[in-house]
Short mmCIF file of C-alpha atoms and ligand atoms in Angstrom, two decimals:
data_model
loop_
_atom_site.label_atom_id
_atom_site.label_comp_id
_atom_site.label_asym_id
_atom_site.label_seq_id
_atom_site.Cartn_x
_atom_site.Cartn_y
_atom_site.Cartn_z
CA MET E 1 -24.58 -111.32 115.59
CA GLU E 2 -26.17 -114.73 114.98
CA GLN E 3 -24.95 -116.45 111.78
CA LEU E 4 -27.95 -117.42 109.64
CA ASN E 5 -27.72 -120.62 107.59
CA TYR E 6 -30.21 -121.45 104.87
CA SER E 7 -30.49 -122.95 101.42
CA LYS E 8 -33.44 -120.90 100.10
CA THR E 9 -34.68 -117.37 100.36
CA LYS E 10 -38.24 -116.11 100.43
CA ASN E 11 -37.95 -115.17 96.74
CA ASP E 12 -37.31 -118.81 95.77
CA LEU E 13 -40.80 -119.82 96.93
CA LYS E 14 -43.35 -120.57 94.23
CA GLY E 15 -46.92 -119.36 94.15
CA PRO E 16 -49.98 -118.58 92.03
CA LYS E 17 -49.05 -116.62 88.94
CA GLY E 18 -51.39 -113.66 88.96
CA LEU E 19 -51.48 -110.78 86.48
CA PRO E 20 -48.64 -108.41 85.54
CA LEU E 21 -48.32 -105.48 88.00
CA VAL E 22 -51.39 -106.26 90.11
CA GLY E 23 -50.43 -109.85 90.97
CA ASN E 24 -53.15 -111.93 92.65
CA ILE E 25 -55.52 -109.20 93.79
CA PHE E 26 -58.27 -110.22 91.38
CA ASP E 27 -58.08 -113.86 92.57
CA PHE E 28 -59.48 -112.99 95.98
CA ASP E 29 -63.01 -113.39 97.19
CA MET E 30 -62.50 -112.00 100.70
CA SER E 31 -65.33 -114.06 102.14
CA LYS E 32 -63.60 -117.31 101.12
CA ILE E 33 -59.99 -116.29 101.32
CA HIS E 34 -59.03 -119.06 103.78
CA LEU E 35 -60.28 -121.68 101.31
CA LEU E 36 -58.23 -120.17 98.51
CA TYR E 37 -55.10 -120.21 100.72
CA GLU E 38 -55.80 -123.90 101.44
CA GLN E 39 -56.30 -124.69 97.76
CA TRP E 40 -53.06 -122.94 96.78
CA ALA E 41 -51.18 -124.88 99.48
CA ASP E 42 -52.36 -128.11 97.84
CA GLU E 43 -51.00 -126.78 94.55
CA PHE E 44 -47.77 -125.01 95.55
CA GLY E 45 -46.77 -126.63 98.84
CA SER E 46 -46.90 -125.58 102.46
CA LEU E 47 -44.82 -122.41 101.93
CA TYR E 48 -45.67 -120.24 98.95
CA ASN E 49 -45.86 -116.59 97.95
CA ILE E 50 -48.79 -114.56 96.83
CA ASN E 51 -48.22 -111.32 94.98
CA ILE E 52 -50.10 -108.15 95.88
CA LEU E 53 -49.20 -105.25 93.57
CA GLY E 54 -45.68 -106.60 93.22
CA LYS E 55 -45.23 -107.22 96.95
CA LYS E 56 -44.59 -110.84 97.95
CA ILE E 57 -46.44 -112.15 100.95
CA THR E 58 -45.66 -115.66 102.16
CA VAL E 59 -48.45 -118.01 103.15
CA SER E 60 -47.39 -120.80 105.50
CA THR E 61 -49.59 -123.81 106.11
CA ASP E 62 -46.66 -125.74 107.56
CA PRO E 63 -47.30 -126.48 111.26
CA GLU E 64 -43.61 -126.33 112.18
CA THR E 65 -43.07 -122.98 110.49
CA ASN E 66 -46.25 -121.64 112.05
CA ALA E 67 -45.27 -122.86 115.51
CA TYR E 68 -41.87 -121.17 115.13
CA VAL E 69 -43.40 -117.86 114.06
CA LEU E 70 -46.03 -117.87 116.81
CA LYS E 71 -43.48 -118.83 119.45
CA HIS E 72 -40.97 -116.11 118.56
CA ARG E 73 -43.18 -113.18 119.44
CA PRO E 74 -42.75 -110.47 120.50
CA THR E 75 -39.00 -110.78 119.68
CA LYS E 76 -38.62 -111.96 116.05
CA PHE E 77 -42.20 -111.50 114.83
CA ARG E 78 -45.10 -109.12 115.41
CA ARG E 79 -48.67 -108.96 114.18
CA LEU E 80 -48.72 -107.51 110.67
CA GLN E 81 -48.10 -103.77 111.03
CA LYS E 82 -50.84 -103.00 108.54
CA MET E 83 -53.37 -105.04 110.49
CA ALA E 84 -52.45 -103.37 113.77
CA ASP E 85 -52.76 -99.99 112.01
CA VAL E 86 -56.25 -100.80 110.67
CA ILE E 87 -57.36 -101.96 114.11
CA GLU E 88 -55.83 -99.00 115.95
CA GLU E 89 -57.27 -96.57 113.41
CA VAL E 90 -60.73 -97.49 114.66
CA GLY E 91 -59.71 -97.06 118.29
CA VAL E 92 -59.18 -100.68 119.33
CA ASN E 93 -55.63 -100.11 120.53
CA GLY E 94 -55.52 -102.80 123.16
CA VAL E 95 -53.78 -106.10 123.75
CA PHE E 96 -54.53 -107.58 120.30
CA SER E 97 -52.81 -104.83 118.32
CA ALA E 98 -50.12 -103.73 120.81
CA GLU E 99 -46.49 -104.81 120.57
CA GLY E 100 -43.37 -104.94 122.74
CA GLU E 101 -43.48 -103.51 126.26
CA THR E 102 -46.96 -101.97 125.75
CA TRP E 103 -48.28 -105.40 124.77
CA LYS E 104 -46.74 -106.95 127.92
CA LYS E 105 -48.53 -104.41 130.11
CA HIS E 106 -51.90 -104.99 128.38
CA ARG E 107 -51.43 -108.74 128.31
CA LYS E 108 -50.80 -108.93 132.06
CA VAL E 109 -54.12 -107.36 133.03
CA THR E 110 -56.07 -109.24 130.32
CA GLN E 111 -54.59 -112.58 131.30
CA LYS E 112 -55.43 -111.96 134.94
CA ALA E 113 -59.02 -111.03 134.10
CA LEU E 114 -59.40 -114.24 132.07
CA SER E 115 -57.46 -116.53 134.44
CA ASN E 116 -58.86 -119.96 135.32
CA LYS E 117 -59.46 -118.75 138.88
CA ASN E 118 -61.51 -115.78 137.71
CA ILE E 119 -63.52 -117.83 135.25
CA ARG E 120 -64.31 -120.37 137.96
CA SER E 121 -65.71 -117.68 140.21
CA PHE E 122 -67.56 -116.23 137.24
CA PHE E 123 -69.17 -119.61 136.50
CA PRO E 124 -72.51 -118.93 138.28
CA THR E 125 -73.00 -115.94 135.95
CA ILE E 126 -72.46 -118.13 132.88
CA LEU E 127 -74.98 -120.61 134.31
CA ARG E 128 -77.48 -117.82 134.86
CA ILE E 129 -77.17 -116.76 131.23
CA SER E 130 -77.57 -120.34 130.06
CA GLU E 131 -80.76 -120.63 132.11
CA ARG E 132 -82.04 -117.48 130.44
CA LEU E 133 -81.28 -119.02 127.08
CA THR E 134 -83.22 -122.24 127.69
CA ASN E 135 -86.13 -120.29 129.19
CA TYR E 136 -86.13 -118.15 126.08
CA TRP E 137 -86.20 -121.16 123.74
CA ASN E 138 -88.83 -122.86 125.88
CA LYS E 139 -91.13 -119.90 125.43
CA ILE E 140 -91.01 -120.13 121.64
CA GLU E 141 -93.56 -122.60 120.32
CA GLY E 142 -92.24 -124.98 117.64
CA ILE E 143 -88.87 -123.56 116.67
CA GLU E 144 -88.37 -124.15 112.97
CA ASN E 145 -86.02 -122.76 110.36
CA TYR E 146 -84.35 -120.95 113.19
CA ALA E 147 -81.17 -118.82 112.94
CA ILE E 148 -79.70 -120.05 116.22
CA ASP E 149 -76.39 -118.27 115.56
CA GLN E 150 -78.06 -114.98 116.55
CA ASP E 151 -78.86 -116.32 120.02
CA PHE E 152 -75.26 -117.46 120.44
CA GLU E 153 -74.10 -113.99 119.48
CA LYS E 154 -76.41 -112.46 122.07
CA ILE E 155 -75.33 -114.65 124.96
CA THR E 156 -71.62 -114.39 124.22
CA VAL E 157 -71.91 -110.60 124.17
CA ASP E 158 -73.72 -110.80 127.51
CA VAL E 159 -71.00 -113.00 129.02
CA THR E 160 -68.22 -110.74 127.79
CA THR E 161 -69.83 -107.47 128.91
CA LEU E 162 -70.47 -108.92 132.36
CA LEU E 163 -66.93 -110.18 132.69
CA ALA E 164 -65.29 -107.15 131.12
CA PHE E 165 -67.25 -104.40 132.85
CA GLY E 166 -69.88 -105.95 135.08
CA TYR E 167 -72.71 -104.74 132.85
CA ASP E 168 -75.67 -107.02 132.19
CA LEU E 169 -77.01 -106.26 128.74
CA ASN E 170 -79.43 -109.19 128.92
CA SER E 171 -79.67 -109.07 125.13
CA LEU E 172 -82.01 -112.04 124.94
CA GLU E 173 -84.77 -110.71 127.17
CA ASN E 174 -84.33 -107.02 126.49
CA ASP E 175 -83.79 -107.67 122.83
CA VAL E 176 -80.97 -105.11 122.88
CA ASP E 177 -79.90 -105.88 119.39
CA GLU E 178 -78.17 -102.64 118.64
CA ILE E 179 -74.80 -103.41 120.23
CA ARG E 180 -74.68 -106.75 118.47
CA VAL E 181 -75.69 -105.25 115.15
CA HIS E 182 -72.88 -102.71 115.41
CA ILE E 183 -70.33 -105.31 116.55
CA ASN E 184 -71.27 -107.37 113.51
CA ASN E 185 -70.38 -104.45 111.24
CA ILE E 186 -66.83 -104.31 112.55
CA PHE E 187 -65.13 -107.56 111.52
CA PRO E 188 -66.07 -107.76 107.83
CA LYS E 189 -64.82 -104.23 107.30
CA VAL E 190 -61.62 -104.74 109.29
CA ASN E 191 -61.08 -107.89 107.19
CA SER E 192 -61.52 -106.15 103.87
CA ARG E 193 -59.29 -103.24 104.94
CA ILE E 194 -56.48 -105.56 106.08
CA ASN E 195 -56.60 -107.31 102.74
CA SER E 196 -57.03 -104.18 100.66
CA PRO E 197 -53.79 -103.29 98.81
CA ILE E 198 -54.58 -99.55 98.81
CA PRO E 199 -56.22 -97.72 101.77
CA LEU E 200 -58.98 -96.30 99.57
CA TRP E 201 -61.18 -95.49 102.59
CA LYS E 202 -58.70 -92.79 103.62
CA TYR E 203 -59.46 -90.88 100.43
CA TYR E 204 -63.09 -91.71 99.74
CA LYS E 205 -65.75 -93.14 102.06
CA THR E 206 -68.26 -95.51 100.52
CA LYS E 207 -71.70 -96.15 102.04
CA SER E 208 -70.35 -99.18 103.88
CA ASP E 209 -67.39 -97.13 105.19
CA LYS E 210 -69.90 -94.63 106.56
CA GLU E 211 -71.95 -97.39 108.19
CA PHE E 212 -68.75 -98.74 109.67
CA ASP E 213 -67.85 -95.31 111.12
CA ASN E 214 -71.36 -95.08 112.50
CA SER E 215 -70.96 -98.45 114.25
CA ILE E 216 -67.57 -97.49 115.66
CA ASN E 217 -69.01 -94.23 117.02
CA TYR E 218 -72.01 -96.04 118.52
CA LEU E 219 -69.79 -98.54 120.34
CA LYS E 220 -67.44 -95.77 121.46
CA ASP E 221 -70.39 -93.89 122.97
CA VAL E 222 -71.80 -96.93 124.78
CA LEU E 223 -68.42 -98.04 126.12
CA GLY E 224 -67.41 -94.47 126.95
CA GLY E 225 -70.57 -94.11 129.04
CA ILE E 226 -69.90 -97.36 130.90
CA ILE E 227 -66.29 -96.36 131.60
CA GLU E 228 -67.40 -92.98 132.95
CA THR E 229 -70.02 -94.53 135.26
CA THR E 230 -67.44 -97.00 136.58
CA GLN E 231 -64.93 -94.22 137.18
CA GLN E 232 -67.54 -92.31 139.22
CA LYS E 233 -68.45 -95.44 141.19
CA MET E 234 -64.79 -96.08 141.96
CA ALA E 235 -64.23 -92.51 143.07
CA GLU E 236 -66.93 -93.07 145.72
CA ASP E 237 -65.83 -96.57 146.77
CA SER E 238 -62.11 -96.84 147.55
CA ASP E 239 -62.50 -100.54 148.30
CA LEU E 240 -62.94 -101.18 144.57
CA HIS E 241 -59.38 -99.95 144.01
CA GLU E 242 -58.11 -102.66 146.35
CA ASN E 243 -60.50 -105.36 145.16
CA PRO E 244 -61.68 -104.70 141.63
CA THR E 245 -64.58 -106.92 140.57
CA ASN E 246 -64.08 -106.86 136.82
CA PHE E 247 -61.58 -106.13 134.04
CA LEU E 248 -62.56 -102.47 133.66
CA GLU E 249 -62.29 -101.79 137.40
CA ALA E 250 -58.89 -103.51 137.47
CA MET E 251 -57.61 -101.19 134.74
CA ILE E 252 -59.00 -98.08 136.40
CA ALA E 253 -57.45 -99.23 139.70
CA SER E 254 -54.06 -99.24 137.99
CA GLU E 255 -54.21 -95.41 138.35
CA ASP E 256 -52.91 -95.99 141.86
CA LYS E 257 -49.88 -97.85 140.56
CA GLU E 258 -46.60 -96.87 138.86
CA ASP E 259 -47.63 -97.48 135.26
CA PRO E 260 -51.35 -96.60 135.03
CA PHE E 261 -53.48 -97.21 131.95
CA THR E 262 -54.45 -94.14 130.00
CA ASN E 263 -58.12 -93.59 129.16
CA ASP E 264 -57.40 -94.61 125.56
CA GLU E 265 -55.78 -97.84 126.69
CA ILE E 266 -58.68 -98.64 129.00
CA PHE E 267 -61.09 -98.03 126.18
CA GLY E 268 -58.99 -100.04 123.70
CA ASN E 269 -58.77 -103.07 125.97
CA VAL E 270 -62.44 -103.16 126.92
CA TYR E 271 -63.27 -102.82 123.25
CA THR E 272 -60.78 -105.58 122.32
CA MET E 273 -62.32 -107.92 124.85
CA LEU E 274 -65.80 -107.23 123.52
CA LEU E 275 -64.74 -107.93 119.93
CA ALA E 276 -62.39 -110.86 120.61
CA GLY E 277 -64.79 -112.61 122.95
CA GLU E 278 -67.96 -112.49 120.91
CA ASP E 279 -67.60 -113.66 117.31
CA THR E 280 -65.05 -116.36 118.03
CA THR E 281 -67.03 -118.16 120.71
CA SER E 282 -70.45 -117.67 119.13
CA ASN E 283 -69.23 -118.93 115.74
CA SER E 284 -67.69 -121.98 117.40
CA LEU E 285 -71.00 -122.66 119.17
CA SER E 286 -72.81 -122.42 115.84
CA TRP E 287 -70.35 -124.83 114.23
CA ILE E 288 -70.76 -127.33 117.09
CA THR E 289 -74.53 -127.12 116.67
CA TYR E 290 -74.22 -127.59 112.92
CA LEU E 291 -71.87 -130.57 113.17
CA LEU E 292 -73.97 -132.32 115.82
CA ALA E 293 -77.22 -131.73 113.95
CA ALA E 294 -75.61 -133.02 110.74
CA ASN E 295 -74.26 -136.15 112.51
CA PRO E 296 -77.18 -137.72 114.42
CA ALA E 297 -75.14 -140.67 115.79
CA ILE E 298 -72.69 -138.27 117.45
CA LYS E 299 -75.55 -136.09 118.66
CA ASP E 300 -77.07 -139.20 120.33
CA LYS E 301 -73.78 -139.88 122.10
CA ILE E 302 -73.61 -136.32 123.43
CA GLN E 303 -77.19 -136.52 124.67
CA HIS E 304 -76.48 -139.87 126.26
CA GLU E 305 -73.49 -138.39 128.09
CA ILE E 306 -75.55 -135.40 129.26
CA ASP E 307 -78.38 -137.66 130.51
CA GLU E 308 -75.96 -140.03 132.24
CA VAL E 309 -74.11 -137.26 134.08
CA LEU E 310 -77.00 -134.97 134.96
CA LYS E 311 -79.78 -137.53 135.35
CA GLY E 312 -82.39 -134.99 134.38
CA GLU E 313 -81.10 -132.32 136.76
CA LYS E 314 -79.58 -129.08 135.53
CA LEU E 315 -75.86 -128.41 135.42
CA SER E 316 -75.02 -126.74 138.72
CA SER E 317 -71.30 -126.74 139.45
CA PHE E 318 -68.07 -126.00 137.68
CA GLN E 319 -66.61 -129.37 138.77
CA GLN E 320 -69.31 -131.20 136.84
CA LEU E 321 -67.80 -129.94 133.59
CA ASN E 322 -64.99 -132.50 134.08
CA ASP E 323 -67.54 -135.29 133.72
CA PHE E 324 -68.14 -134.66 130.02
CA PRO E 325 -65.14 -136.18 128.20
CA TYR E 326 -67.10 -136.83 125.01
CA LEU E 327 -68.28 -133.22 124.91
CA SER E 328 -64.65 -132.09 125.29
CA SER E 329 -63.79 -134.26 122.27
CA VAL E 330 -66.69 -132.77 120.28
CA ILE E 331 -65.42 -129.25 121.02
CA LYS E 332 -61.83 -130.12 120.04
CA GLU E 333 -62.99 -131.81 116.87
CA THR E 334 -65.10 -128.77 115.95
CA LEU E 335 -62.14 -126.45 116.50
CA ARG E 336 -60.10 -128.76 114.23
CA LEU E 337 -62.62 -128.98 111.40
CA LYS E 338 -64.05 -125.47 111.70
CA PRO E 339 -61.36 -123.19 113.15
CA VAL E 340 -62.94 -119.75 113.44
CA SER E 341 -59.59 -117.91 113.19
CA PRO E 342 -57.99 -119.70 110.23
CA ASN E 343 -55.53 -116.95 109.20
CA LEU E 344 -53.13 -115.00 111.42
CA TYR E 345 -51.09 -112.17 109.92
CA MET E 346 -47.43 -111.77 110.97
CA GLN E 347 -44.37 -109.72 110.09
CA ALA E 348 -40.64 -110.39 110.73
CA LEU E 349 -39.00 -107.87 113.07
CA GLU E 350 -35.50 -108.96 112.02
CA ASP E 351 -33.79 -111.11 109.37
CA VAL E 352 -34.83 -114.62 110.22
CA VAL E 353 -34.51 -118.19 108.91
CA VAL E 354 -37.51 -120.46 109.29
CA SER E 355 -37.72 -123.97 107.84
CA ASP E 356 -34.48 -123.38 105.93
CA VAL E 357 -35.89 -120.27 104.21
CA PHE E 358 -34.40 -116.80 104.71
CA PHE E 359 -36.94 -114.04 105.37
CA PRO E 360 -35.55 -110.49 105.44
CA LYS E 361 -36.71 -108.07 108.15
CA GLY E 362 -40.21 -106.76 107.37
CA SER E 363 -41.33 -109.92 105.50
CA MET E 364 -45.02 -110.63 105.80
CA ILE E 365 -46.12 -114.15 106.64
CA ILE E 366 -49.69 -115.37 106.87
CA THR E 367 -49.73 -118.27 109.30
CA GLN E 368 -52.58 -120.24 107.78
CA LEU E 369 -53.96 -122.67 110.34
CA SER E 370 -56.94 -124.43 108.77
CA HIS E 371 -55.06 -126.26 105.99
CA ALA E 372 -53.04 -128.62 108.22
CA GLN E 373 -55.98 -129.20 110.57
CA ARG E 374 -58.08 -130.46 107.68
CA ARG E 375 -55.54 -132.64 105.82
CA ASP E 376 -55.01 -136.42 106.00
CA LYS E 377 -51.26 -135.87 106.44
CA TYR E 378 -51.95 -134.79 110.03
CA PHE E 379 -55.34 -136.31 110.85
CA ALA E 380 -56.62 -139.60 109.42
CA GLU E 381 -59.80 -139.13 107.36
CA ALA E 382 -59.43 -135.46 108.10
CA SER E 383 -62.65 -134.32 106.45
CA THR E 384 -64.74 -136.57 108.73
CA PHE E 385 -66.19 -135.15 111.93
CA ALA E 386 -64.97 -137.79 114.39
CA PRO E 387 -64.73 -136.73 118.04
CA GLU E 388 -63.44 -140.27 118.73
CA ARG E 389 -60.04 -139.23 117.42
CA TRP E 390 -59.62 -137.20 120.62
CA THR E 391 -60.47 -139.98 123.09
CA GLU E 392 -57.67 -141.78 124.92
CA ARG E 393 -55.69 -144.20 122.78
CA GLU E 394 -56.02 -147.15 125.19
CA GLU E 395 -59.78 -147.13 124.75
CA THR E 396 -59.58 -146.96 121.00
CA LYS E 397 -57.35 -149.78 119.77
CA GLY E 398 -58.02 -150.25 116.08
CA CYS E 399 -59.79 -146.89 115.76
CA PRO E 400 -59.18 -145.70 112.17
CA TYR E 401 -58.86 -142.08 113.30
CA HIS E 402 -55.92 -142.86 115.58
CA LYS E 403 -53.85 -144.27 112.72
CA ASN E 404 -52.63 -140.80 111.98
CA HIS E 405 -53.12 -138.19 114.66
CA LYS E 406 -50.89 -135.15 115.08
CA PRO E 407 -52.46 -132.74 117.57
CA GLU E 408 -49.37 -130.53 117.38
CA ALA E 409 -50.58 -129.48 113.89
CA MET E 410 -53.59 -127.84 115.48
CA LYS E 411 -53.49 -124.24 116.70
CA PRO E 412 -57.07 -122.87 116.78
CA PHE E 413 -56.16 -120.48 119.62
CA GLY E 414 -52.82 -119.39 118.12
CA GLY E 415 -49.69 -120.02 120.13
CA GLY E 416 -46.65 -118.81 122.04
CA ALA E 417 -46.85 -115.86 124.40
CA ARG E 418 -49.83 -114.48 122.48
CA LEU E 419 -51.92 -117.62 122.76
CA CYS E 420 -55.56 -116.60 123.10
CA PRO E 421 -56.07 -115.59 126.76
CA GLY E 422 -59.83 -116.27 126.38
CA MET E 423 -59.36 -119.98 125.70
CA PHE E 424 -60.49 -121.18 129.10
CA LEU E 425 -63.48 -118.83 129.16
CA SER E 426 -64.58 -119.87 125.68
CA GLU E 427 -64.24 -123.58 126.46
CA THR E 428 -66.31 -123.10 129.59
CA GLU E 429 -68.97 -121.18 127.66
CA MET E 430 -69.08 -123.78 124.90
CA LYS E 431 -69.56 -126.63 127.36
CA VAL E 432 -72.28 -124.87 129.35
CA PHE E 433 -74.29 -123.71 126.33
CA VAL E 434 -73.99 -127.00 124.41
CA ILE E 435 -75.18 -128.91 127.48
CA ALA E 436 -78.09 -126.48 127.89
CA LEU E 437 -79.15 -126.85 124.26
CA PHE E 438 -78.80 -130.58 123.78
CA GLN E 439 -80.17 -131.53 127.20
CA ASP E 440 -83.50 -129.86 126.51
CA PHE E 441 -83.80 -130.02 122.74
CA ASP E 442 -83.44 -132.30 119.83
CA VAL E 443 -81.73 -130.26 117.16
CA THR E 444 -82.02 -131.00 113.45
CA LEU E 445 -80.87 -129.10 110.39
CA ASP E 446 -83.53 -127.33 108.35
CA VAL E 447 -81.19 -127.03 105.38
CA ALA E 448 -79.10 -129.62 103.56
CA PRO E 449 -75.67 -129.83 105.29
CA GLU E 450 -73.86 -128.78 102.10
CA GLU E 451 -75.91 -125.58 101.96
CA VAL E 452 -74.18 -124.32 105.09
CA LYS E 453 -71.05 -122.57 103.82
CA GLU E 454 -67.95 -121.17 105.48
CA LEU E 455 -67.96 -117.39 105.46
CA PHE E 456 -64.72 -115.62 106.31
CA ALA E 457 -64.82 -112.10 107.68
CA PHE E 458 -61.78 -111.98 109.99
CA THR E 459 -63.44 -114.88 111.80
CA MET E 460 -65.09 -117.81 110.03
CA SER E 461 -68.81 -118.43 110.54
CA PRO E 462 -71.47 -120.78 109.15
CA GLN E 463 -73.53 -119.02 106.52
CA ASN E 464 -77.15 -120.10 106.15
CA LEU E 465 -77.35 -122.21 109.32
CA LYS E 466 -81.04 -122.94 110.02
CA VAL E 467 -82.18 -125.47 112.61
CA ASN E 468 -85.33 -126.94 114.14
CA LEU E 469 -85.56 -127.36 117.92
CA LYS E 470 -87.89 -129.94 119.36
CA LYS E 471 -88.36 -130.23 123.11
CA ARG E 472 -86.85 -133.42 124.55
CA LEU E 473 -88.34 -135.35 127.42
CA LEU E 474 -85.72 -135.09 130.16
CA GLN E 475 -84.64 -138.31 131.83
CA LYS E 476 -86.08 -137.08 135.14
CA GLU E 477 -89.49 -136.58 133.50
CA LYS E 478 -89.20 -140.00 131.85
CA ASN E 479 -88.57 -141.58 135.31
CA VAL E 480 -91.59 -139.81 136.77
CA ASN E 481 -93.75 -141.16 133.96
CA THR E 482 -92.44 -144.69 134.44
CA GLU E 483 -93.11 -144.57 138.18
CA SER E 484 -96.67 -143.40 137.66
CA VAL E 485 -97.33 -146.32 135.30
CA PHE E 486 -96.30 -148.86 137.94
CA GLN E 487 -97.99 -147.30 140.96
C1 LIG R 1 -63.58 -120.32 120.41
C2 LIG R 1 -63.23 -119.15 120.89
C3 LIG R 1 -61.96 -118.43 120.56
C4 LIG R 1 -61.02 -118.68 119.59
C5 LIG R 1 -61.00 -119.81 118.57
C6 LIG R 1 -60.00 -117.66 119.71
C7 LIG R 1 -58.87 -117.59 118.91
C8 LIG R 1 -57.89 -116.65 119.06
C9 LIG R 1 -56.71 -116.58 118.24
C10 LIG R 1 -56.36 -117.51 117.09
C11 LIG R 1 -55.97 -115.53 118.67
C12 LIG R 1 -54.62 -115.05 118.11
C13 LIG R 1 -53.56 -115.74 118.92
C14 LIG R 1 -52.16 -115.51 118.43
O1 LIG R 1 -51.87 -114.45 117.88
O2 LIG R 1 -51.31 -116.42 118.60
C15 LIG R 1 -56.68 -114.92 119.77
C16 LIG R 1 -56.22 -113.82 120.49
C17 LIG R 1 -56.94 -113.20 121.49
N1 LIG R 1 -58.15 -113.63 122.01
FE1 LIG R 1 -59.19 -115.28 121.45
N2 LIG R 1 -60.35 -116.81 120.73
C18 LIG R 1 -61.52 -117.24 121.29
C19 LIG R 1 -62.20 -116.66 122.35
C20 LIG R 1 -61.79 -115.56 123.05
C21 LIG R 1 -62.49 -114.96 124.18
C22 LIG R 1 -63.79 -115.52 124.79
C23 LIG R 1 -61.78 -113.87 124.56
C24 LIG R 1 -62.06 -112.87 125.67
C25 LIG R 1 -63.20 -112.56 126.18
C26 LIG R 1 -60.63 -113.77 123.70
C27 LIG R 1 -59.67 -112.79 123.77
C28 LIG R 1 -58.53 -112.73 122.99
C29 LIG R 1 -57.53 -111.68 123.10
C30 LIG R 1 -57.59 -110.49 124.06
C31 LIG R 1 -56.53 -111.98 122.16
C32 LIG R 1 -55.24 -111.19 121.89
C33 LIG R 1 -54.09 -111.78 122.70
C34 LIG R 1 -52.73 -111.17 122.45
O3 LIG R 1 -52.48 -110.62 121.37
O4 LIG R 1 -51.90 -111.23 123.36
N3 LIG R 1 -60.67 -114.81 122.80
N4 LIG R 1 -57.84 -115.62 119.99
#
């Protein structure tokens, strides 16, 4: 057995005092919990304990500790048992909540579905949805005080349903809001249940618990229907078993293999994909929009890059996405300043020493990611939105943001073997939709920047984001006008 050396144990860590017996439970406002974790890290250091009804839970904002924990899965650490239980209780027993060998099996098929190769061949579909989006905005006269986050939610659901089960919801044009409305009920509730010290909902259902059950049942019905239709289609077309065209077909085709997916597993994974792929990407798109609208000089640079590369034409190929280095920096900088998954919940599967601290088997650790990303210790002038910090060093001699720059402290997609498999898809979506928006429209905020707050509900979204969209004159149109003047 491995000899463990350490100079401190988990119990030596400091933390906020809290009340006798109940500990810190009354300190929490669930919708801002990530900010409280950050504030406590400033006060008690990068490793500290919170106390929930006498139980100590460690919060780590230390990038090295977090990297260690994330890397040593599924061997030394797992997702918090309680979180997996809450998620599985509502039927989402797929790759996100699974562990060990079951996780490996789920991960393999998910990773394949979201591979770079698959996303490249899926690119025309993403373009088609982006075209829909600009057509939709173009039809609305004078867009003011507009909740653009809802459109991002719609299109990311459409992308995920097409990729996951080849089903085109076309939420924008059909105004199929119901699925989205029900999806939106899931995360806040899952968040409050994970953080609730006592599973009260098992004994008494409040109105919001009932609404939550209603949403779960609605989504189960819709997805169940889609799975059934696909199973029938595959029974009639054996070719689909050899060459599945989407994630759902690939899982059903596994029936032919040694270790097939059960119906519950198929359902759980499709459901996971729908939930994991929507909020995260749409919130990031909203944050990009917010940060660009609040920083007009950076917005000008993005529009300049778009105009230079596309010359008034529309984005048409996947390769073109490589020609937008400034946009890539804007996306990275948004993920740094506004990470939509700021807290990950972990549990030790064995006695383990991390950063010289001994954690006994079963210890709970919250790997808190947003603190380091937003502190000067790791990023110079960390509270400033400065995409320039991500441009190549040679081009930026004397740039104040390169004085201190530690990208290894940034983990917006998690890390290790469980790194988000949707990273490439989400980056592709973000590029395509940001180009579509800022090529055609000038976007300004209709609220003061400080009125847009961070709202945490398992993922972190901008609350109260309202924008104005004004049609831009595309460079191509500008050229046409110039020519006509001189003819
Ligand atoms: C900006 C967009 C996104 C962000 C910031 C994000 C972030 C994350 C994070 C932090 C995790 C946990 C990783 C860990 O435990 O180490 C995760 C897991 C996951 N994400 Fe994403 N995600 C995004 C988009 C997507 C998309 C578009 C999909 C799929 C359509 C997706 C599917 C998943 C799945 C299936 C997991 C679970 C992986 C596992 O446990 O093995 N994500 N994501």
